[in-house]
Coordinates of C-alpha atoms and ligand atoms in Angstrom, one line a residue:
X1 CA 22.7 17.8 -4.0
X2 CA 22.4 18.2 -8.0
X3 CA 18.3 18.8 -7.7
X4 CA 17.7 18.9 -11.7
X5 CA 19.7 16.0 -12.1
X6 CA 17.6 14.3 -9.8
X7 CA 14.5 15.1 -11.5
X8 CA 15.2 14.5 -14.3
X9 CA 16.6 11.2 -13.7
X10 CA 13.3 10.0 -12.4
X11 CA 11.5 11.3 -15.9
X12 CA 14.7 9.0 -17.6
X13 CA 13.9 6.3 -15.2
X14 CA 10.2 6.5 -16.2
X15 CA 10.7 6.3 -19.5
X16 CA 12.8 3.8 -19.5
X17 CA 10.3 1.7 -17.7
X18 CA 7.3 2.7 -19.9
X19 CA 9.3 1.8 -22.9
X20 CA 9.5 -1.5 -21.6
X21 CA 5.6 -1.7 -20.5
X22 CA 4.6 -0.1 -23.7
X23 CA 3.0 2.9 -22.1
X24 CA 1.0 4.8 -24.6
X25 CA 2.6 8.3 -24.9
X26 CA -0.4 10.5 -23.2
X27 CA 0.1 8.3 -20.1
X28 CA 3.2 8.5 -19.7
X29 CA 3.2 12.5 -20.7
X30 CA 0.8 12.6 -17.8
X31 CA 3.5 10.9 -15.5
X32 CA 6.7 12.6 -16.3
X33 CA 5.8 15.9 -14.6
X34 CA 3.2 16.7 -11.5
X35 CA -0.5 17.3 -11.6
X36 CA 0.2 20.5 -9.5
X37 CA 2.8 22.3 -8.2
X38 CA 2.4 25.0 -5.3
X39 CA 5.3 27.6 -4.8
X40 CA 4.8 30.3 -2.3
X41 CA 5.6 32.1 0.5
X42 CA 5.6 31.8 4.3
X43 CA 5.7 34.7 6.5
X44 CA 6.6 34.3 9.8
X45 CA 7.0 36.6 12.7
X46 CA 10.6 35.7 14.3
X47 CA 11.4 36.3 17.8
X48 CA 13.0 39.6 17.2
X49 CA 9.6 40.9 16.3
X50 CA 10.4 41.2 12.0
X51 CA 8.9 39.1 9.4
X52 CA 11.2 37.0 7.8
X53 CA 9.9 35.3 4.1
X54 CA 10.1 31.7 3.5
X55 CA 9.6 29.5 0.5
X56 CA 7.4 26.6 0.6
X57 CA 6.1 24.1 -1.8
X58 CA 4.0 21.1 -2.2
X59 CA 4.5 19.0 -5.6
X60 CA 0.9 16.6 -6.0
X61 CA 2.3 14.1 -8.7
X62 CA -0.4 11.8 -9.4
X63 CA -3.9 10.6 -7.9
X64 CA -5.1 7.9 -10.1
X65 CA -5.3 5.6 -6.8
X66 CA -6.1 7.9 -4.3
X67 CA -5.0 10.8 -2.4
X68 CA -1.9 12.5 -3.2
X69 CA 0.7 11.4 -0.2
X70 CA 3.9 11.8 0.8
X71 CA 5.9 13.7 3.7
X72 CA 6.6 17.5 4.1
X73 CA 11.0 18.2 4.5
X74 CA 12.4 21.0 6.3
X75 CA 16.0 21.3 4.7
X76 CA 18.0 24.3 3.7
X77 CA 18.4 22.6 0.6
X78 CA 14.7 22.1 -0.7
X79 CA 14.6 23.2 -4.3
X80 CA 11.3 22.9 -6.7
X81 CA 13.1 20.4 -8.7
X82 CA 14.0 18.1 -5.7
X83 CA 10.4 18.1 -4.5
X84 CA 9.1 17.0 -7.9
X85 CA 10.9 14.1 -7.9
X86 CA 10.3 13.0 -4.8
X87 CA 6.6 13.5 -5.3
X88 CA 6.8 11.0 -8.3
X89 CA 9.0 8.6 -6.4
X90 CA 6.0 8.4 -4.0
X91 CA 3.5 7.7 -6.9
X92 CA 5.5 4.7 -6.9
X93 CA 6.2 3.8 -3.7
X94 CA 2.2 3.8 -3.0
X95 CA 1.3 1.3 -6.1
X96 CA 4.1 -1.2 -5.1
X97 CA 3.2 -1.7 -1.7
X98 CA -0.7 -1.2 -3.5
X99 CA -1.8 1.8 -0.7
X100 CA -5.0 3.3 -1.7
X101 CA -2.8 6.6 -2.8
X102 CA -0.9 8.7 -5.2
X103 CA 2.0 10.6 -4.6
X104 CA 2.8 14.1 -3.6
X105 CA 5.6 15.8 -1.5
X106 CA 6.1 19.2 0.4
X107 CA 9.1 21.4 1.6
X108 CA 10.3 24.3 3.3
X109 CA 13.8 26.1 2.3
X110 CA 14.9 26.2 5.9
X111 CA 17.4 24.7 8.6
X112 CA 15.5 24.1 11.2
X113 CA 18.0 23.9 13.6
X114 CA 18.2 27.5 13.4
X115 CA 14.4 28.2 14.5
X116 CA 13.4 28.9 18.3
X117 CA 10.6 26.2 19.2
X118 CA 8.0 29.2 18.6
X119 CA 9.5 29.9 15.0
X120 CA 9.0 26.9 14.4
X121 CA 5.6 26.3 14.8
X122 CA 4.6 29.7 13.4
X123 CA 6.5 28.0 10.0
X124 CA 4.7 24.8 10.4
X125 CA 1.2 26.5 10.6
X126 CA 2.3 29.3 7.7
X127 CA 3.0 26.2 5.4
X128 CA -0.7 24.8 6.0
X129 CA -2.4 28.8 5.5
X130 CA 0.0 28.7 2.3
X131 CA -1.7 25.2 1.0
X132 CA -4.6 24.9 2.8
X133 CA -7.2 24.6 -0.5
X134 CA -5.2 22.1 -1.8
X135 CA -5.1 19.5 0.9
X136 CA -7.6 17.6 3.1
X137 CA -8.3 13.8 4.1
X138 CA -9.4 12.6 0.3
X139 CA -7.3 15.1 -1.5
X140 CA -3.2 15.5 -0.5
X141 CA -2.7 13.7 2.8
X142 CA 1.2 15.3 4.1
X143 CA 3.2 13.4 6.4
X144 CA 6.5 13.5 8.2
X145 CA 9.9 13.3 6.0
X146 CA 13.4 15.0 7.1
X147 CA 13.6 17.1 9.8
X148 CA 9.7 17.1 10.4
X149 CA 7.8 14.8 12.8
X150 CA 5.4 14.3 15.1
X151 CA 5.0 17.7 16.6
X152 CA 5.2 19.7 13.8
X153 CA 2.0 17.1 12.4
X154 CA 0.5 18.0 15.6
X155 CA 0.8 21.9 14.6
X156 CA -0.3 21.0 11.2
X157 CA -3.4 19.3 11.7
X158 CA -4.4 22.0 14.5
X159 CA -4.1 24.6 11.7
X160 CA -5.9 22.8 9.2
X161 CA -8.6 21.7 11.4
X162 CA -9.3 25.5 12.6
X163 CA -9.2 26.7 8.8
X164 CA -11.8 23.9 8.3
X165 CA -14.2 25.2 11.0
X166 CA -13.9 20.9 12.7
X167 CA -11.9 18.6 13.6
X168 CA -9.8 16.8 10.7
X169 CA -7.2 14.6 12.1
X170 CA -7.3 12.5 8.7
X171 CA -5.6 14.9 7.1
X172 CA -2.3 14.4 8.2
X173 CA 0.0 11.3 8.8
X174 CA 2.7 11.0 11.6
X175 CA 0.8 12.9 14.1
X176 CA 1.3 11.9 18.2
X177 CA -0.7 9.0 19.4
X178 CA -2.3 11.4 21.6
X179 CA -3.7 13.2 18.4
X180 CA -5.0 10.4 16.6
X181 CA -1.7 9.5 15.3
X182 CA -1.1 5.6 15.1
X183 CA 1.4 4.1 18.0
X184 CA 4.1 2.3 15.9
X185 CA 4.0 5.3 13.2
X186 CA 7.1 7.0 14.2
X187 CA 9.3 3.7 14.5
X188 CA 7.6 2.6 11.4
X189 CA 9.7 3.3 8.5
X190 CA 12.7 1.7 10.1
X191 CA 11.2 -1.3 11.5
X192 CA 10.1 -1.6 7.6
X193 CA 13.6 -1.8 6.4
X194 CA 14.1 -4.5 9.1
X195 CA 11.5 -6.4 8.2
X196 CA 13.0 -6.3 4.2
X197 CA 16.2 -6.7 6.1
X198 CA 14.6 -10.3 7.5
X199 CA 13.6 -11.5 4.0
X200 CA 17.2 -10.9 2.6
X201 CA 18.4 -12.6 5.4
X202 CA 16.7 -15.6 4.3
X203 CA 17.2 -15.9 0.8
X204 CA 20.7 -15.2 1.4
X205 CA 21.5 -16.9 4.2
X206 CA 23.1 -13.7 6.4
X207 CA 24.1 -14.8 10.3
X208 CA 23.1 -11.4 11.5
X209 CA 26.0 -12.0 14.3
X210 CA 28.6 -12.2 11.4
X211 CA 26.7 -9.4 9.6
X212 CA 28.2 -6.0 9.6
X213 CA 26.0 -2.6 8.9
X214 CA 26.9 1.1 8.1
X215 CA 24.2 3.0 8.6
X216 CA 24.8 6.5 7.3
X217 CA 22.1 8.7 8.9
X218 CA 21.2 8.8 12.6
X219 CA 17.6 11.0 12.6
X220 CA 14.3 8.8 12.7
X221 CA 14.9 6.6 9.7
X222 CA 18.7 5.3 10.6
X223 CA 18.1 5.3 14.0
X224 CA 15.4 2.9 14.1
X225 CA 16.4 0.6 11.1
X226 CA 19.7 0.3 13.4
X227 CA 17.9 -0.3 16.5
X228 CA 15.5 -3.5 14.6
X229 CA 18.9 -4.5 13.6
X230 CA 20.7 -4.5 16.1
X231 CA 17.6 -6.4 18.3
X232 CA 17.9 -9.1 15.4
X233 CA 21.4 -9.3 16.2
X234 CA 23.2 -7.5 13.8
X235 CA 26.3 -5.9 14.1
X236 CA 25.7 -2.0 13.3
X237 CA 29.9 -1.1 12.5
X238 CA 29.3 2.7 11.5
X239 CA 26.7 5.4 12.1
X240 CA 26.8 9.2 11.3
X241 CA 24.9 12.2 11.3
X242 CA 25.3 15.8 9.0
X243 CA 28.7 16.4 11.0
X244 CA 30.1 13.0 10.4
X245 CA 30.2 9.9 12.3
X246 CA 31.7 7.1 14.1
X247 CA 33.1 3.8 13.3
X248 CA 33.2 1.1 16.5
X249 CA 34.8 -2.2 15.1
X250 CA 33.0 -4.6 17.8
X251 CA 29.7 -2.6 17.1
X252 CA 27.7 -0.3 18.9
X253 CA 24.3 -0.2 20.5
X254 CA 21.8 2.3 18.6
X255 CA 19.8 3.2 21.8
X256 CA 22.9 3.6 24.0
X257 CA 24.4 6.0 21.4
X258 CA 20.7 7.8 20.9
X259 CA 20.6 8.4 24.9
X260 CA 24.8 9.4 24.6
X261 CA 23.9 11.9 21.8
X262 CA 21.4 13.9 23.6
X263 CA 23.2 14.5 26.3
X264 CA 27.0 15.4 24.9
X265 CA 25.5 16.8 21.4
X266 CA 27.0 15.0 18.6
X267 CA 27.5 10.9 17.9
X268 CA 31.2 11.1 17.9
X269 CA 31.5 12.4 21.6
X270 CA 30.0 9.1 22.3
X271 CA 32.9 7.3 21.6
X272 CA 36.2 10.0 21.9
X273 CA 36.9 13.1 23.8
X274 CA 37.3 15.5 21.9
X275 CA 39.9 14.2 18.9
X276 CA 41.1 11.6 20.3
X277 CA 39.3 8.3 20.3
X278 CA 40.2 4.7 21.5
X279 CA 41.0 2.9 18.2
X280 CA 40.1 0.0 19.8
X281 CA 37.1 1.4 20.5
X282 CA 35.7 4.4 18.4
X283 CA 37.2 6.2 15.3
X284 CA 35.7 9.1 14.2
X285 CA 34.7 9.1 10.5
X286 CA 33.4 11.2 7.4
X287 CA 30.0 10.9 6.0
X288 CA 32.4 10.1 3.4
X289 CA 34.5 7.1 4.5
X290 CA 31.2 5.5 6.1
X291 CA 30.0 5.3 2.8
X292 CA 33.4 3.6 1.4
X293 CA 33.7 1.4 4.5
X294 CA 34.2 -2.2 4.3
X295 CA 30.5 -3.7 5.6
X296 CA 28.7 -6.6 4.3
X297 CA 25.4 -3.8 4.5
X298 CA 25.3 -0.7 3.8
X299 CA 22.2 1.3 4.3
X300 CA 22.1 4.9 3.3
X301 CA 19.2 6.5 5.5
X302 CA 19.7 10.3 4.8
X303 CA 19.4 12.1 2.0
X304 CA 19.3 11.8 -2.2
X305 CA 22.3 11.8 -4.5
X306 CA 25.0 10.0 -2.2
X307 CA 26.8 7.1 -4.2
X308 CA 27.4 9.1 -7.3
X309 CA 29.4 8.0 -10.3
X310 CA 32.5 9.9 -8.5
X311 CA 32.0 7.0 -5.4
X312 CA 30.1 4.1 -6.5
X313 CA 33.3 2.7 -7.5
X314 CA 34.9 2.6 -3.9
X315 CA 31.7 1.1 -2.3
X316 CA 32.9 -2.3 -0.5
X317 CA 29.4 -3.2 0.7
X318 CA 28.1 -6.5 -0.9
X319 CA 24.6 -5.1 -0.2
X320 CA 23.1 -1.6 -0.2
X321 CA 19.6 -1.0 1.5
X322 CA 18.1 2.4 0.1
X323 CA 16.5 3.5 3.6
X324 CA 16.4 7.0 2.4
X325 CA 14.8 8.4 -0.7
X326 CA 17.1 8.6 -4.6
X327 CA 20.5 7.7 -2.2
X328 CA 21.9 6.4 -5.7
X329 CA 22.4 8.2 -8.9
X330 CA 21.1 5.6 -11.9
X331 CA 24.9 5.7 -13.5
X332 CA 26.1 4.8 -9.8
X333 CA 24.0 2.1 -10.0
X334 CA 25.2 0.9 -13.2
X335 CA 28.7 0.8 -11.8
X336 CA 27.2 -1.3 -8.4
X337 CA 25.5 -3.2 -11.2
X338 CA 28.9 -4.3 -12.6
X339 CA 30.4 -5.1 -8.5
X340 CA 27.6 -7.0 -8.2
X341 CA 26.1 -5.1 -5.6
X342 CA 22.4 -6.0 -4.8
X343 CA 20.7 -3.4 -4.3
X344 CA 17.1 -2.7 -2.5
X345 CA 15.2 -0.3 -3.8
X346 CA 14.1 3.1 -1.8
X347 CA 10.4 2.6 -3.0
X348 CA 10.5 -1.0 -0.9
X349 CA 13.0 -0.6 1.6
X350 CA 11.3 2.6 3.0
X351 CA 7.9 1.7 2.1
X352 CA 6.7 1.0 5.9
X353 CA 6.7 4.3 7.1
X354 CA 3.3 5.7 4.2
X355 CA 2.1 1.6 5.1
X356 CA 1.5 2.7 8.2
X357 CA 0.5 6.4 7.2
X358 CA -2.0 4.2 6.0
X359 CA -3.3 2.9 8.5
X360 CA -3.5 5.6 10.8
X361 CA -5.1 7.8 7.9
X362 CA -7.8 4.4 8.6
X363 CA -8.2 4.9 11.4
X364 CA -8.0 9.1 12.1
X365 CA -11.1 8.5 9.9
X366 CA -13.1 6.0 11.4
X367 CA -11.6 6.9 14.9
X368 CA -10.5 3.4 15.9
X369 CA -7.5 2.8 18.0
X370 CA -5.0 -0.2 17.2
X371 CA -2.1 -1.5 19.4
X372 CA 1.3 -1.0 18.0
X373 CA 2.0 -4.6 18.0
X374 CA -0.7 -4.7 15.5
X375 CA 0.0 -1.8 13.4
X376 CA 3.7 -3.2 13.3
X377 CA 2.3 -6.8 12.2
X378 CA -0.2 -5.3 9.9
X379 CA 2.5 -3.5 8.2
X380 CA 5.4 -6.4 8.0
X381 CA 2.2 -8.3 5.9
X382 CA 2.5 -5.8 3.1
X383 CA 6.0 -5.2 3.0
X384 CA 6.5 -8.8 2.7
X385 CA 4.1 -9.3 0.1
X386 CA 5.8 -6.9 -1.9
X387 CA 9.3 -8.3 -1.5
X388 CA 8.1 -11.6 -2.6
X389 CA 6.0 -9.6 -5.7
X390 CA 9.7 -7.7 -6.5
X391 CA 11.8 -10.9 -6.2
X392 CA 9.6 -12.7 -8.2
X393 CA 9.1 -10.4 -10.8
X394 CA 13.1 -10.0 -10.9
X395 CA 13.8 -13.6 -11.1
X396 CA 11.2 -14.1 -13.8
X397 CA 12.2 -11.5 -15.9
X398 CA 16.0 -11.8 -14.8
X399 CA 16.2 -7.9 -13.9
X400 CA 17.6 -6.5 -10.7
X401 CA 15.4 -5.7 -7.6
X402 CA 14.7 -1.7 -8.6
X403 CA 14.0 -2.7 -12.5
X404 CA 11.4 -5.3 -10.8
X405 CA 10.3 -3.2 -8.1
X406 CA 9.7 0.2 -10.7
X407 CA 8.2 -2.3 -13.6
X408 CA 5.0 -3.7 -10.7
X409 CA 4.6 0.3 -9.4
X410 CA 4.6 2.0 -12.7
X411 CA 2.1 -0.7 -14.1
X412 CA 0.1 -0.5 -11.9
X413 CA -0.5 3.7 -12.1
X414 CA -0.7 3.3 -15.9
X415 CA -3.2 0.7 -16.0
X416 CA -5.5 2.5 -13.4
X417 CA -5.0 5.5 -15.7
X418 CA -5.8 3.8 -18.8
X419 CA -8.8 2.0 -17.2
Ligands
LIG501 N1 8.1 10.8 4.2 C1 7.9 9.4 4.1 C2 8.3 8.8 2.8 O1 9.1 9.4 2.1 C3 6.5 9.0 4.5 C4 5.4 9.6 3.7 C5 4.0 9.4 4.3 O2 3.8 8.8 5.3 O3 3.1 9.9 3.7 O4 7.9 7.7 2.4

């Protein structure tokens, strides 16, 4: 992961956009970097009784419509850089899907995987001490993003609330339903790209039976985008995880390989012992290959930087859904451009999981309960809306879906900030 390129390929990307918009320079000055940006450390007392230091930060981008919001990672990879753009990128992602917020994002240098269950949530209430003056319900409202969810939420908001002297569940997003957290939350980000998934599959006339999917990423995102899809009849070809993953030609079944994977440890297992797999059945495959595979869809739902100049040229897919955030590199999408690829952009696709952030930041504040059925309805109403906004837009001003989707966001903050 090339973290300054990232960066600062979202300030290019910006100014590319304002150019067009005619952004007056202090605007988009404003834009290019965050309001605030919090480095600092983390002690925490580790089961063998010593302190061990980590570094956490929290990047608040911009809060011309509301709140700063946006998910806290726990990655060994987490630089300053990478949490700056992904701050801006949710500046965005708020104003297209027009949430009441801005856009800020959080991280810890840390694999997780590595922590006892108490280390863990000693980290997850050291990061909230670390930031606690610079967050609250109508300031910086975290959430869940990789490797964090609904427990470590539940931590968080438990710190926060006892720093506070009350109860605060409106700080945080993506907590359990038990804790004011919104039933539908967790599945919500997925059954987003679904629902984006469903509009595609209209204008473009897929037979989801006839459909094939690679879904590259098997953690809460890619999980439950497969799962939608594969209810809706699609056939999900490929999955994988950070070891690699699996291809099974007649298609597997998400929740079967979920329940599989807990119990022998790694995707793969599901469908070979040991190195040797049925080939009618399951071959095992590189994070690599899934990516080069042939697939009518292919949805990255991992991490940023993945179809890079180096690979865009041996992507087969005919359609890529950005389920993850920054998957493609601007000059890999320049080469898609040029296959034809259609691309849907992160700030849509994944837009359903801070929707319904949204509404359970509602209703943690006016502490009101809603079904799942309705928080899931609730949130395929905006996320269609703003397809139909980004398709129109990109017809009308013959531009492809991300020019469209980044021209109605970035508008949208600018004007507010002008105003
Ligand atoms: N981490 C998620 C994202 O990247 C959700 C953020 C939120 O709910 O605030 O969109």
């Amino acid at each position: 992961m090339d973290s300054q390129n990232f960066f600062l390929d979202s300030q290019k990307q910006l100014k590319e956009i304002a150019n067009i918009l005619k952004i007056k320079p202090e605007i988009l000055r404003e834009l290019e970097e965050p309001h605030r940006l919090i480095k600092f450390q983390i002690p925490v007392q580790m089961d063998n009784g010593k302190v061990k230091i980590f570094f956490g930060f929290r990047s608040q981008h911009n809060n011309t419509l509301g709140p700063y919001k946006g998910g806290i990672r726990f990655h060994p990879e987490v630089s300053e850089d990478e949490i700056k753009a992904l701050s801006m990128l949710m500046t965005w992602k708020c104003a297209l899907v027009d949430l009441p917020f801005g856009g800020g994002k959080g991280g810890v240098i840390v694999d997780p995987r590595k922590l006892s269950k108490g280390e863990l949530e000693r980290l997850s209430r050291g990061y909230v001490k670390g930031i606690f003056p610079y967050i609250g319900p109508d300031i910086d409202v975290p959430a869940p993003d990789v490797n964090t969810n609904a427990q470590i939420m539940a931590w968080m908001v438990n710190e926060y609330s006892k720093l506070k002297g009350k109860d605060t569940p409106a700080a945080f997003t993506g907590k359990p339903p038990e804790l004011w957290g919104l039933k539908g939350r967790e599945e919500a980000t997925g059954y987003g790209g679904v629902v984006i998934l469903k509009k595609l599959q209209k204008v473009f006339g897929f037979k989801p039976r006839e459909t094939t999917l690679a879904v590259q990423g098997f953690g809460n995102v890619g999980y439950n985008f497969a799962n939608f899809a594969f209810r809706e009849g699609y056939k999900i070809i490929a999955t994988s995880e950070c070891e690699g993953g699996i291809y099974v030609k007649k298609g597997l079944n998400p929740e079967e390989t979920l329940r599989c994977r807990e119990e022998k440890g790694k995707i793969a297992e599901c469908y070979c012992v040991g190195s040797v797999c049925d080939l009618n059945y399951g071959k095992q495959i590189t994070n690599d290959e899934l990516l080069e595979m042939e697939v009518d869809i292919l949805v990255p739902a991992a991490v940023e930087n993945v179809i890079t100049k180096e690979n865009a040229s041996k992507i087969r897919a005919k359609y890529i859904i950005e389920m993850a955030n920054g998957p493609v590199t601007p000059e890999a999408e320049i080469i898609l451009e040029e296959k034809c690829v259609v691309s849907i952009p992160d700030i849509l696709a994944n837009s359903g999981g801070v929707t319904a952030s949204y509404f359970e930041w509602l209703q943690s504040k006016e502490k009101k309960k809603w079904e799942r059925e309705k928080s899931l309805h609730e949130l395929s109403v905006v996320l269609e809306k703003a397809f139909e906004e980004v398709w129109n837009l990109a017809k009308k001003e013959k531009v492809n879906l991300k020019k469209a989707a980044y021209l109605l966001a970035v508008d949208r903050v600018a004007k507010a900030m002008k105003k």
